[in-house]
């Protein structure tokens, strides 16, 4: 009898977790209705850096390192290859939808101690801050009305690649784009 109750409780907890994940996916789909399309390889431009082996950790709402966005596979942690092109940053992910962040929507890049799904300590996570133009998350600000600003966390396999990746992406960030630290695991600016 006790085992049946325990198994029933475990099943109920798992079903509640699944329902919570689906609810988060629905909420985040309103913030991020669509991702920028991945251009054909001949339209990406010259490679500025990469590919760099990394772990794609997660994407969160900018400034809230725990508010994970799960729509469009953005909540799926995966092995990734990061390549910085003239036109933007391409994240080729194993088992998840590839992500392309065009240079025009990049707002900042920095090192942080963590993001939802990984706290590395020190400055072990590269965080790309970018904007999804035309999203319905007007409460988040951004340059465009109704834009959603996101933070995407990457953990390069080799520590030497962290600062090189930050420098390569920083060269893509527009001169008029806002700068400043990304909120990290400690709650302060990184």
XYZ file of C-alpha atoms in Angstrom:
190
model
C 0.000 0.000 0.000
C 2.753 2.461 0.936
C 4.619 1.846 -2.315
C 1.462 2.487 -4.374
C 0.932 5.814 -2.598
C 4.564 6.780 -3.163
C 4.394 5.874 -6.864
C 1.115 7.800 -7.228
C 2.675 10.834 -5.560
C 5.718 10.628 -7.842
C 3.503 10.418 -10.954
C 1.472 13.420 -9.741
C 4.655 15.462 -9.213
C 5.967 14.549 -12.675
C 2.643 15.487 -14.291
C 2.643 18.819 -12.442
C 6.210 19.513 -13.616
C 5.201 18.728 -17.203
C 2.176 21.030 -16.945
C 4.375 23.787 -15.522
C 6.867 23.437 -18.396
C 4.036 23.635 -20.940
C 2.610 26.692 -19.204
C 6.045 28.378 -19.268
C 6.357 27.505 -22.981
C 2.998 29.142 -23.699
C 3.928 32.282 -21.734
C 7.338 32.566 -23.359
C 5.816 32.064 -26.820
C 3.958 35.339 -26.300
C 7.252 37.065 -25.469
C 9.123 35.414 -28.360
C 6.589 34.637 -31.097
C 9.298 33.763 -33.654
C 13.072 33.520 -33.874
C 15.155 35.201 -36.556
C 15.521 32.770 -39.466
C 18.884 31.071 -39.998
C 20.231 32.405 -43.315
C 21.617 30.132 -45.998
C 25.349 29.524 -45.526
C 26.253 31.690 -48.534
C 24.428 34.654 -46.930
C 26.190 34.484 -43.542
C 29.260 36.404 -44.687
C 32.836 35.846 -43.669
C 33.636 33.951 -40.480
C 35.103 36.265 -37.833
C 35.589 33.499 -35.268
C 34.818 29.865 -34.812
C 33.469 27.423 -34.706
C 33.840 27.284 -30.932
C 32.671 24.194 -29.055
C 30.330 25.205 -26.259
C 27.337 24.217 -24.216
C 24.225 26.217 -24.980
C 22.889 26.720 -21.463
C 19.644 28.664 -21.822
C 17.961 31.885 -22.841
C 16.307 34.105 -20.255
C 14.472 37.403 -20.148
C 17.188 40.083 -20.007
C 18.116 41.137 -16.519
C 16.433 38.154 -14.844
C 18.924 35.308 -14.961
C 16.337 32.787 -13.694
C 13.393 33.664 -15.997
C 14.042 30.952 -18.593
C 12.426 31.224 -22.031
C 11.446 27.742 -23.233
C 9.590 28.441 -26.500
C 11.371 27.498 -29.751
C 13.782 25.114 -27.968
C 15.388 28.078 -26.154
C 15.079 26.236 -22.848
C 16.813 23.084 -24.097
C 20.385 22.752 -22.877
C 22.541 21.242 -25.602
C 25.982 20.856 -27.081
C 26.581 23.680 -29.536
C 28.977 25.047 -32.064
C 29.222 28.854 -32.033
C 30.387 30.735 -35.114
C 30.615 34.512 -35.349
C 29.942 35.721 -38.902
C 29.851 39.232 -40.358
C 26.051 39.084 -40.260
C 25.590 37.663 -36.761
C 26.172 34.748 -34.403
C 25.163 31.228 -35.422
C 24.550 28.604 -32.738
C 24.327 25.130 -34.236
C 22.777 22.996 -31.508
C 22.636 19.216 -31.143
C 19.099 17.993 -30.607
C 17.554 21.465 -30.694
C 16.638 24.122 -33.224
C 19.624 26.162 -34.452
C 19.662 29.806 -33.396
C 20.902 32.781 -35.400
C 21.279 36.157 -33.694
C 21.641 38.840 -36.393
C 24.235 41.540 -35.757
C 21.512 44.195 -35.924
C 19.679 42.854 -32.870
C 22.729 42.250 -30.659
C 22.748 44.714 -27.754
C 25.634 43.541 -25.570
C 27.910 40.642 -24.715
C 29.632 39.943 -21.431
C 30.910 37.298 -19.074
C 28.740 36.310 -16.123
C 28.894 33.789 -13.293
C 25.745 32.022 -14.468
C 22.362 31.883 -16.134
C 19.342 29.603 -15.617
C 20.608 26.053 -15.851
C 24.282 26.720 -15.052
C 26.154 28.589 -12.359
C 29.826 28.366 -13.245
C 31.218 30.854 -10.774
C 33.701 33.511 -11.728
C 32.971 34.615 -15.253
C 32.427 31.237 -16.904
C 29.346 31.962 -19.019
C 29.323 34.135 -22.147
C 26.007 36.005 -22.266
C 24.658 37.481 -25.497
C 22.038 40.186 -24.956
C 19.797 40.562 -27.970
C 16.380 41.779 -28.972
C 13.518 39.979 -30.643
C 11.946 42.724 -32.718
C 8.182 42.658 -33.029
C 7.647 40.504 -29.962
C 4.712 41.229 -27.708
C 6.734 41.753 -24.536
C 6.321 45.521 -24.375
C 6.867 45.535 -20.615
C 10.537 44.691 -21.207
C 11.497 47.814 -23.123
C 14.125 47.645 -25.839
C 14.707 49.901 -28.804
C 11.607 48.862 -30.750
C 8.087 49.207 -29.348
C 6.958 45.821 -28.085
C 10.433 44.289 -28.305
C 11.642 41.564 -25.965
C 15.254 41.672 -24.812
C 16.829 38.285 -24.104
C 20.043 36.933 -22.600
C 21.496 33.751 -24.108
C 24.121 31.889 -22.083
C 26.956 29.859 -23.582
C 29.658 27.941 -21.763
C 32.678 27.489 -24.093
C 34.491 24.182 -23.561
C 37.893 25.883 -23.437
C 38.288 28.808 -21.064
C 40.603 30.552 -23.547
C 37.647 30.843 -25.951
C 35.525 32.909 -23.549
C 37.220 36.268 -23.907
C 37.922 35.689 -27.628
C 34.221 35.008 -28.199
C 33.235 38.112 -26.237
C 35.633 40.233 -28.322
C 34.381 38.805 -31.628
C 30.731 39.383 -30.739
C 31.425 42.823 -29.273
C 32.761 43.873 -32.689
C 29.272 43.144 -34.084
C 27.382 45.148 -31.470
C 26.337 48.478 -32.985
C 27.993 51.635 -31.723
C 24.579 53.044 -30.767
C 23.488 49.891 -28.912
C 23.195 50.202 -25.138
C 26.059 48.705 -23.184
C 26.417 47.651 -19.604
C 26.772 44.516 -17.593
C 24.474 41.568 -17.814
C 22.874 40.481 -14.572
C 24.573 37.309 -13.415
C 24.043 34.674 -10.788
C 24.980 36.989 -7.956
C 22.312 39.510 -8.957
C 24.858 42.196 -9.752
C 26.134 43.423 -13.061
C 28.766 41.229 -14.621
